[in-house]
Amino acid sequence: MSTYSELLSKSYIERFFLSANNKYNLNLFVKRDDLIHTEISGNKLRKLKFNLDKAVANNCQRIVTYGGAYSNHLLAVAAAAKIAGISSTGFIRGDELNQDSNNVLVRCGELGMQLIFISRESFKTQKSNNKIALFDDDQTLFIPEGGANTEGVLGCCDILRDTPNDYDYIFVGQGTSTTSLGIYIAMSPKTKLVVVPVLKGYDSIKEMSKLSSMMGIDFNSSRVEVLDEFHFGGYAKSNDELEEFISNFNDLGQFKVEPVYTGKVLYGLNEFAKKLKGTKKVLFVHTGGLNHML
């Protein structure tokens, strides 16, 4: 496997535009974390970097983590564990599912991940496990859903490393707040973070506050703006309007977005731009996606 630094160095910043006529008065930039790795995609390697270091330092033979049916975190853990020569287990939300329910779960199985399907009630009580303990007689690192622990947040701080820190706004999708909190910690005090939660009913400020409190970090919610109306029904949900927007954007040939995370963020950015006055410098953090799996 390439070293972390080699993989992360594939990410760079470039200009982009939202539409063919570039109608908004914005200086738009994208952080291309989607180029880091095909399956350990985007922010996923960043969230796993220090967790994998922790597993190795503690002689762990297995990683256990948690996710839903279309979790790119699960896929990333399965791929990273295989490369590192560590066994992996994924607890999947939904005991009505099985390994053949979709391409993501099929691929996790192909990568050697043991898949255990549990009820939504059980998942809710287990998904935040963050410890080292025995599992099936293996010394095991338990990583919370979405990599939502201190190691995951600190890894995401590096998204802005070697990046001009003079943006008016930084846009990012939100599933567990891990990536957004890492960006929040690293960004300039003059920057506002705009988060687009992809889960219906997700309380962004509450979850970011909880995670920052766990880390002993001061969190000022006034530096964060939440666009919570662009989930399109919930995680991995979509509709014709979103699909048309994504198709039109992808046809521009700049980079690809998908309907789970990045397409929703760009849709939210497009709507947000209509309200802005004056020239603004905006960074969109491309956190990868599952285009090839959906």
Tab-separated table of C-alpha atoms in Angstrom, residues 65 67 89-95 113-118 123 135-136:
chain	number	residue	atom	x	y	z
A	65	THR	CA	-17.019	-0.663	13.089
A	67	GLY	CA	-22.633	1.587	9.351
A	89	THR	CA	-16.058	-6.783	11.148
A	90	GLY	CA	-18.927	-4.488	10.252
A	91	PHE	CA	-22.155	-4.256	12.227
A	92	ILE	CA	-24.850	-3.235	9.767
A	93	ARG	CA	-27.988	-1.265	10.676
A	94	GLY	CA	-30.981	-3.384	9.625
A	95	ASP	CA	-31.461	-7.071	10.408
A	113	MET	CA	-15.173	-8.011	6.083
A	114	GLN	CA	-17.360	-10.100	8.372
A	115	LEU	CA	-20.862	-8.596	8.154
A	116	ILE	CA	-23.237	-8.826	11.111
A	117	PHE	CA	-26.764	-7.476	10.595
A	118	ILE	CA	-28.486	-6.128	13.696
A	123	PHE	CA	-27.347	-0.517	16.328
A	135	PHE	CA	-13.727	-9.646	20.059
A	136	ASP	CA	-13.781	-13.291	18.963
